[in-house]
mmCIF file of C-alpha atoms in Angstrom:
data_model
loop_
_atom_site.group_PDB
_atom_site.id
_atom_site.type_symbol
_atom_site.label_atom_id
_atom_site.label_comp_id
_atom_site.label_asym_id
_atom_site.label_seq_id
_atom_site.Cartn_x
_atom_site.Cartn_y
_atom_site.Cartn_z
ATOM 1 C CA MET A 1 -32.582 37.787 14.095
ATOM 2 C CA LYS A 2 -32.862 33.730 13.505
ATOM 3 C CA ILE A 3 -32.515 33.705 10.091
ATOM 4 C CA LYS A 4 -29.291 35.677 10.072
ATOM 5 C CA PHE A 5 -27.561 33.603 12.584
ATOM 6 C CA TYR A 6 -28.208 30.048 10.896
ATOM 7 C CA PHE A 7 -26.407 31.933 7.316
ATOM 8 C CA THR A 8 -23.516 33.017 9.838
ATOM 9 C CA LEU A 9 -23.048 29.376 11.330
ATOM 10 C CA VAL A 10 -23.318 28.417 7.177
ATOM 11 C CA PHE A 11 -20.895 30.932 6.207
ATOM 12 C CA THR A 12 -18.512 29.760 8.783
ATOM 13 C CA SER A 13 -18.506 26.221 8.545
ATOM 14 C CA ILE A 14 -18.267 26.802 5.416
ATOM 15 C CA PHE A 15 -15.411 28.947 5.909
ATOM 16 C CA LEU A 16 -13.756 26.066 8.017
ATOM 17 C CA SER A 17 -14.786 23.265 5.598
ATOM 18 C CA VAL A 18 -12.370 25.351 3.135
ATOM 19 C CA ASN A 19 -9.984 26.144 4.914
ATOM 20 C CA ALA A 20 -9.463 22.392 6.057
ATOM 21 C CA GLN A 21 -9.568 21.323 3.228
ATOM 22 C CA LYS A 22 -6.578 23.526 2.208
ATOM 23 C CA ILE A 23 -4.232 22.524 5.175
ATOM 24 C CA ASN A 24 -5.218 18.966 4.463
ATOM 25 C CA SER A 25 -3.372 19.799 0.594
ATOM 26 C CA VAL A 26 -0.413 21.114 1.471
ATOM 27 C CA LYS A 27 -0.150 18.842 4.121
ATOM 28 C CA ILE A 28 -0.287 15.948 1.783
ATOM 29 C CA ASP A 29 1.182 18.037 -1.105
ATOM 30 C CA SER A 30 4.586 17.999 1.980
ATOM 31 C CA LEU A 31 4.137 14.255 2.202
ATOM 32 C CA PHE A 32 4.242 13.710 -1.333
ATOM 33 C CA ALA A 33 7.791 15.998 -1.663
ATOM 34 C CA GLU A 34 9.060 13.298 1.478
ATOM 35 C CA PHE A 35 7.414 10.397 -1.002
ATOM 36 C CA LYS A 36 9.721 11.433 -3.625
ATOM 37 C CA LYS A 37 13.403 11.303 -1.428
ATOM 38 C CA ASN A 38 15.733 8.761 -1.911
ATOM 39 C CA SER A 39 15.731 8.274 2.154
ATOM 40 C CA PHE A 40 14.277 4.817 2.151
ATOM 41 C CA TYR A 41 13.401 4.732 6.599
ATOM 42 C CA GLY A 42 13.328 8.592 6.740
ATOM 43 C CA ASN A 43 11.782 9.734 3.958
ATOM 44 C CA VAL A 44 9.705 7.496 2.201
ATOM 45 C CA SER A 45 8.244 5.246 4.300
ATOM 46 C CA PRO A 46 7.312 7.105 7.044
ATOM 47 C CA ALA A 47 5.789 9.457 4.702
ATOM 48 C CA LYS A 48 3.415 6.731 2.615
ATOM 49 C CA LYS A 49 2.909 5.791 5.680
ATOM 50 C CA GLU A 50 1.273 9.031 6.959
ATOM 51 C CA LEU A 51 0.031 9.485 2.660
ATOM 52 C CA GLU A 52 -1.766 6.495 3.745
ATOM 53 C CA ASN A 53 -4.395 8.356 5.993
ATOM 54 C CA TYR A 54 -5.665 10.558 4.100
ATOM 55 C CA GLN A 55 -7.300 7.546 1.657
ATOM 56 C CA LYS A 56 -9.248 8.239 -1.337
ATOM 57 C CA ASP A 57 -7.711 11.928 -1.243
ATOM 58 C CA ILE A 58 -4.395 10.429 -2.220
ATOM 59 C CA ILE A 59 -5.498 8.269 -5.178
ATOM 60 C CA PRO A 60 -5.496 11.373 -8.147
ATOM 61 C CA GLU A 61 -2.203 12.470 -7.493
ATOM 62 C CA LEU A 62 -1.075 8.854 -7.489
ATOM 63 C CA ILE A 63 -2.278 7.716 -10.742
ATOM 64 C CA LYS A 64 -0.596 11.459 -11.910
ATOM 65 C CA LEU A 65 2.793 9.921 -10.781
ATOM 66 C CA LEU A 66 2.665 6.394 -12.079
ATOM 67 C CA LYS A 67 3.320 8.511 -15.289
ATOM 68 C CA ASP A 68 6.557 9.256 -13.842
ATOM 69 C CA THR A 69 9.786 7.711 -15.358
ATOM 70 C CA THR A 70 11.884 9.425 -12.350
ATOM 71 C CA PHE A 71 14.779 7.538 -11.354
ATOM 72 C CA SER A 72 15.067 8.520 -7.752
ATOM 73 C CA LYS A 73 17.583 5.278 -6.304
ATOM 74 C CA LEU A 74 17.007 4.757 -2.114
ATOM 75 C CA THR A 75 19.307 5.553 0.122
ATOM 76 C CA GLY A 76 19.612 4.568 4.454
ATOM 77 C CA THR A 77 17.769 1.600 3.414
ATOM 78 C CA ALA A 78 19.474 -0.329 6.051
ATOM 79 C CA ASP A 79 18.063 -4.502 5.637
ATOM 80 C CA LEU A 80 15.202 -3.717 2.936
ATOM 81 C CA ILE A 81 15.617 -6.508 0.693
ATOM 82 C CA TYR A 82 13.754 -5.903 -2.594
ATOM 83 C CA PRO A 83 15.108 -5.334 -6.374
ATOM 84 C CA GLY A 84 17.449 -2.721 -5.889
ATOM 85 C CA THR A 85 19.185 -4.226 -3.127
ATOM 86 C CA THR A 86 22.749 -4.854 -2.834
ATOM 87 C CA THR A 87 23.933 -5.941 -0.301
ATOM 88 C CA PHE A 88 21.653 -8.738 1.529
ATOM 89 C CA TYR A 89 22.897 -9.251 5.436
ATOM 90 C CA GLY A 90 21.079 -12.758 5.235
ATOM 91 C CA ARG A 91 17.733 -10.858 7.370
ATOM 92 C CA GLY A 92 15.212 -8.148 7.194
ATOM 93 C CA GLU A 93 11.824 -6.878 5.201
ATOM 94 C CA TYR A 94 11.240 -7.846 1.748
ATOM 95 C CA LEU A 95 9.224 -5.452 -0.400
ATOM 96 C CA PRO A 96 8.512 -7.253 -3.872
ATOM 97 C CA TYR A 97 8.633 -3.542 -6.127
ATOM 98 C CA ASN A 98 11.959 -1.889 -7.464
ATOM 99 C CA ILE A 99 11.621 1.124 -5.652
ATOM 100 C CA ASP A 100 14.002 3.097 -6.619
ATOM 101 C CA TRP A 101 11.563 3.768 -9.862
ATOM 102 C CA ILE A 102 8.353 6.984 -8.585
ATOM 103 C CA SER A 103 6.151 5.259 -10.844
ATOM 104 C CA ILE A 104 6.773 1.701 -8.700
ATOM 105 C CA ARG A 105 6.913 3.394 -5.422
ATOM 106 C CA SER A 106 3.969 5.254 -6.369
ATOM 107 C CA GLY A 107 2.196 1.752 -7.099
ATOM 108 C CA TRP A 108 3.017 0.605 -4.374
ATOM 109 C CA LEU A 109 1.110 2.521 -2.141
ATOM 110 C CA LEU A 110 -1.845 2.646 -4.458
ATOM 111 C CA GLU A 111 -2.018 -0.609 -4.169
ATOM 112 C CA ASP A 112 -1.232 -1.429 -0.647
ATOM 113 C CA LEU A 113 -4.641 1.583 -0.237
ATOM 114 C CA THR A 114 -7.027 0.079 -2.742
ATOM 115 C CA PHE A 115 -5.886 -3.497 -2.193
ATOM 116 C CA GLN A 116 -5.647 -3.803 -5.633
ATOM 117 C CA ASP A 117 -3.084 -6.020 -8.536
ATOM 118 C CA PHE A 118 -2.648 -3.328 -11.242
ATOM 119 C CA GLY A 119 0.734 -5.008 -11.948
ATOM 120 C CA TYR A 120 3.465 -3.201 -10.330
ATOM 121 C CA LYS A 121 4.617 -6.565 -7.519
ATOM 122 C CA ASN A 122 8.056 -7.978 -8.853
ATOM 123 C CA ILE A 123 7.135 -11.541 -8.084
ATOM 124 C CA ASP A 124 10.585 -12.231 -9.036
ATOM 125 C CA VAL A 125 11.836 -11.718 -5.616
ATOM 126 C CA THR A 126 10.692 -14.689 -3.751
ATOM 127 C CA ASP A 127 10.784 -16.209 -0.713
ATOM 128 C CA GLU A 128 13.630 -19.309 -2.835
ATOM 129 C CA THR A 129 15.062 -16.380 -4.333
ATOM 130 C CA LEU A 130 16.213 -15.301 -1.489
ATOM 131 C CA MET A 131 16.888 -18.834 -0.054
ATOM 132 C CA LYS A 132 18.550 -19.440 -3.840
ATOM 133 C CA LEU A 133 20.482 -16.459 -3.130
ATOM 134 C CA SER A 134 21.707 -17.379 0.633
ATOM 135 C CA GLU A 135 22.784 -20.856 0.054
ATOM 136 C CA GLU A 136 25.284 -19.766 -2.615
ATOM 137 C CA ASN A 137 26.448 -17.123 -0.749
ATOM 138 C CA TYR A 138 26.656 -18.593 2.952
ATOM 139 C CA ASN A 139 30.767 -18.898 2.350
ATOM 140 C CA ASP A 140 30.997 -15.431 1.473
ATOM 141 C CA TYR A 141 28.224 -14.644 4.316
ATOM 142 C CA ILE A 142 29.756 -16.068 7.280
ATOM 143 C CA LYS A 143 32.963 -14.708 6.428
ATOM 144 C CA LYS A 144 31.857 -10.821 5.962
ATOM 145 C CA GLY A 145 28.615 -10.127 7.537
ATOM 146 C CA SER A 146 27.119 -9.180 4.470
ATOM 147 C CA TYR A 147 26.850 -10.729 0.090
ATOM 148 C CA GLU A 148 26.554 -8.106 -2.829
ATOM 149 C CA LEU A 149 23.711 -9.103 -4.317
ATOM 150 C CA ASP A 150 24.550 -8.583 -8.833
ATOM 151 C CA TRP A 151 20.738 -8.273 -9.544
ATOM 152 C CA LYS A 152 20.863 -9.255 -13.547
ATOM 153 C CA ASN A 153 16.899 -9.709 -13.690
ATOM 154 C CA LYS A 154 16.035 -6.545 -12.158
ATOM 155 C CA THR A 155 12.331 -6.839 -13.734
ATOM 156 C CA ILE A 156 12.500 -2.623 -14.080
ATOM 157 C CA GLU A 157 15.153 -3.274 -16.661
ATOM 158 C CA GLU A 158 13.304 -5.488 -18.788
ATOM 159 C CA ARG A 159 10.437 -4.176 -18.540
ATOM 160 C CA THR A 160 9.737 -1.177 -21.603
ATOM 161 C CA ALA A 161 7.848 2.150 -21.105
ATOM 162 C CA GLN A 162 5.069 1.002 -22.843
ATOM 163 C CA TYR A 163 4.818 -2.030 -20.739
ATOM 164 C CA ARG A 164 4.890 1.041 -18.104
ATOM 165 C CA LYS A 165 2.249 3.641 -19.707
ATOM 166 C CA ASN A 166 0.115 -0.018 -20.039
ATOM 167 C CA ILE A 167 -0.564 -0.753 -16.685
ATOM 168 C CA SER A 168 -0.714 3.041 -15.131
ATOM 169 C CA LEU A 169 -3.644 3.374 -18.148
ATOM 170 C CA ASN A 170 -5.492 0.141 -16.391
ATOM 171 C CA ALA A 171 -4.944 2.282 -12.883
ATOM 172 C CA LYS A 172 -6.787 5.800 -14.768
ATOM 173 C CA LYS A 173 -9.270 3.049 -16.528
ATOM 174 C CA TRP A 174 -10.042 1.667 -13.100
ATOM 175 C CA TRP A 175 -10.298 5.039 -10.886
ATOM 176 C CA LYS A 176 -12.565 6.773 -13.724
ATOM 177 C CA GLU A 177 -14.982 3.779 -12.987
ATOM 178 C CA ASN A 178 -15.139 3.134 -9.514
ATOM 179 C CA GLY A 179 -13.087 6.535 -8.224
ATOM 180 C CA LYS A 180 -16.978 8.041 -7.498
ATOM 181 C CA LYS A 181 -18.138 5.156 -5.400
ATOM 182 C CA TRP A 182 -14.582 4.061 -3.598
ATOM 183 C CA ASN A 183 -14.258 3.579 0.501
ATOM 184 C CA ARG A 184 -11.506 1.875 1.838
ATOM 185 C CA ILE A 185 -14.212 -0.988 3.967
ATOM 186 C CA SER A 186 -15.873 -1.859 0.484
ATOM 187 C CA ALA A 187 -11.824 -2.352 -1.195
ATOM 188 C CA ILE A 188 -11.136 -4.447 1.303
ATOM 189 C CA LYS A 189 -14.817 -6.379 1.091
ATOM 190 C CA GLU A 190 -13.902 -6.540 -2.988
ATOM 191 C CA ALA A 191 -9.948 -7.628 -2.557
ATOM 192 C CA LEU A 192 -11.910 -10.556 -0.067
ATOM 193 C CA GLU A 193 -13.851 -11.586 -2.689
ATOM 194 C CA SER A 194 -11.166 -11.573 -5.314
ATOM 195 C CA ASN A 195 -9.552 -14.510 -5.642
ATOM 196 C CA ASN A 196 -6.568 -13.267 -6.274
ATOM 197 C CA GLU A 197 -4.067 -14.359 -4.056
ATOM 198 C CA ASN A 198 -1.291 -10.794 -4.159
ATOM 199 C CA ARG A 199 -4.697 -9.112 -3.795
ATOM 200 C CA LEU A 200 -5.397 -11.387 -0.543
ATOM 201 C CA SER A 201 -2.504 -11.148 0.736
ATOM 202 C CA ASN A 202 -2.336 -6.995 0.659
ATOM 203 C CA VAL A 203 -5.831 -6.470 2.554
ATOM 204 C CA PHE A 204 -4.919 -9.668 5.106
ATOM 205 C CA GLN A 205 -1.628 -8.467 5.753
ATOM 206 C CA TYR A 206 -3.623 -4.719 6.582
ATOM 207 C CA LEU A 207 -6.579 -5.909 8.342
ATOM 208 C CA ARG A 208 -3.285 -7.732 10.962
ATOM 209 C CA PHE A 209 -0.922 -5.070 11.123
ATOM 210 C CA GLY A 210 -2.180 -2.107 8.763
ATOM 211 C CA GLU A 211 -0.698 0.657 10.599
ATOM 212 C CA SER A 212 -3.743 2.890 8.795
ATOM 213 C CA LYS A 213 -6.870 3.830 9.930
ATOM 214 C CA SER A 214 -10.300 3.100 7.324
ATOM 215 C CA ASP A 215 -12.972 5.873 7.189
ATOM 216 C CA ASN A 216 -16.121 4.704 9.466
ATOM 217 C CA LEU A 217 -14.702 1.214 10.726
ATOM 218 C CA THR A 218 -15.380 -0.028 13.715
ATOM 219 C CA VAL A 219 -15.429 -3.781 14.981
ATOM 220 C CA GLU A 220 -18.925 -4.209 14.339
ATOM 221 C CA ILE A 221 -18.874 -3.450 10.592
ATOM 222 C CA PHE A 222 -15.786 -5.659 10.738
ATOM 223 C CA ASN A 223 -17.865 -8.858 12.420
ATOM 224 C CA ASN A 224 -20.866 -7.875 10.779
ATOM 225 C CA GLU A 225 -20.297 -7.275 7.164
ATOM 226 C CA ILE A 226 -16.656 -8.028 6.937
ATOM 227 C CA LYS A 227 -16.059 -11.401 9.115
ATOM 228 C CA PRO A 228 -18.558 -13.747 6.939
ATOM 229 C CA ILE A 229 -16.963 -12.980 4.277
ATOM 230 C CA ILE A 230 -13.809 -14.469 6.041
ATOM 231 C CA VAL A 231 -15.606 -17.250 7.130
ATOM 232 C CA SER A 232 -16.900 -17.921 3.793
ATOM 233 C CA LEU A 233 -13.736 -16.856 2.268
ATOM 234 C CA LYS A 234 -11.670 -20.344 4.338
ATOM 235 C CA LYS A 235 -13.994 -22.501 3.077
ATOM 236 C CA THR A 236 -12.842 -22.349 -0.784
ATOM 237 C CA SER A 237 -9.471 -20.505 -0.996
ATOM 238 C CA LYS A 238 -6.347 -22.799 -2.538
ATOM 239 C CA PHE A 239 -4.007 -20.953 -1.403
ATOM 240 C CA PRO A 240 -2.039 -22.219 1.424
ATOM 241 C CA GLU A 241 -0.735 -18.963 3.076
ATOM 242 C CA ILE A 242 -3.910 -17.347 3.451
ATOM 243 C CA GLN A 243 -5.110 -19.963 5.026
ATOM 244 C CA GLU A 244 -2.427 -19.183 7.110
ATOM 245 C CA GLN A 245 -3.989 -15.736 7.214
ATOM 246 C CA ILE A 246 -7.230 -16.351 8.090
ATOM 247 C CA GLU A 247 -6.563 -18.655 10.964
ATOM 248 C CA SER A 248 -4.470 -15.752 12.579
ATOM 249 C CA ILE A 249 -7.415 -13.188 12.035
ATOM 250 C CA LEU A 250 -10.175 -15.358 12.976
ATOM 251 C CA VAL A 251 -8.736 -15.781 16.074
ATOM 252 C CA GLU A 252 -6.759 -12.599 16.929
ATOM 253 C CA THR A 253 -9.910 -10.196 15.130
ATOM 254 C CA VAL A 254 -9.112 -7.280 13.160
ATOM 255 C CA ASN A 255 -6.290 -4.807 14.323
ATOM 256 C CA SER A 256 -7.507 -1.727 16.181
ATOM 257 C CA LYS A 257 -4.969 0.896 13.977
ATOM 258 C CA ILE A 258 -6.984 0.815 11.693
ATOM 259 C CA LEU A 259 -10.542 1.535 12.666
ATOM 260 C CA ASP A 260 -12.069 4.484 12.269
ATOM 261 C CA LEU A 261 -12.120 5.660 16.243
ATOM 262 C CA SER A 262 -13.799 9.262 15.850
ATOM 263 C CA ARG A 263 -17.153 6.590 14.550
ATOM 264 C CA VAL A 264 -16.628 4.662 18.308
ATOM 265 C CA GLN A 265 -18.947 5.973 20.711
#
């Protein structure tokens, strides 16, 4: 009788697990459909935030989408500033990825999720660029409250199909080598030890302002395993912006939104 009861529990557990996986798969597919739509604040941004919570489960699909050549011009961007921006309102959220292209949009999510630097960030759009735009078009801005931007140097237009293929292959190779052992806590540590300014900037933004969780991350793990790396980095980092981030997080501590509440006792 005990054996029969045991097997019943095992099969029930397996059934529930498989069913949960199917539900997750359907939800992820639905979110990716939203992520590929046009409205930034209506579809893309909310879908990205939810997709990040699935962490490792979405990476294979992101790797596939890096080869997608679809151009999906964003709408509903409000005052978002990115390489596809056509109107600048003198303010706004700054996103250095040309996410009109599905491949770049997927690279944006992949880099934010993994804290890797595959090369999808558009380094041509900088604070200096925006300041120059403000100075050159100030009179126009005063009159209209906005002014048109002519993005003559759109990085995505300059990148050849071969270049996009190369960086997608690099990401695919990285996942093949690291997929089995990858988790977000390890990714955080690796980025903090990378000496790569883009990766460091991403990981500090996440630790301070992220809205998606890291499985198994607790305050204790942050204090015992991650914070010591940050303290050590404070002594060695030569990037002024990163030093500012370090000082801030050591005062503020980790953002509670990224913690795995299921691990809190």
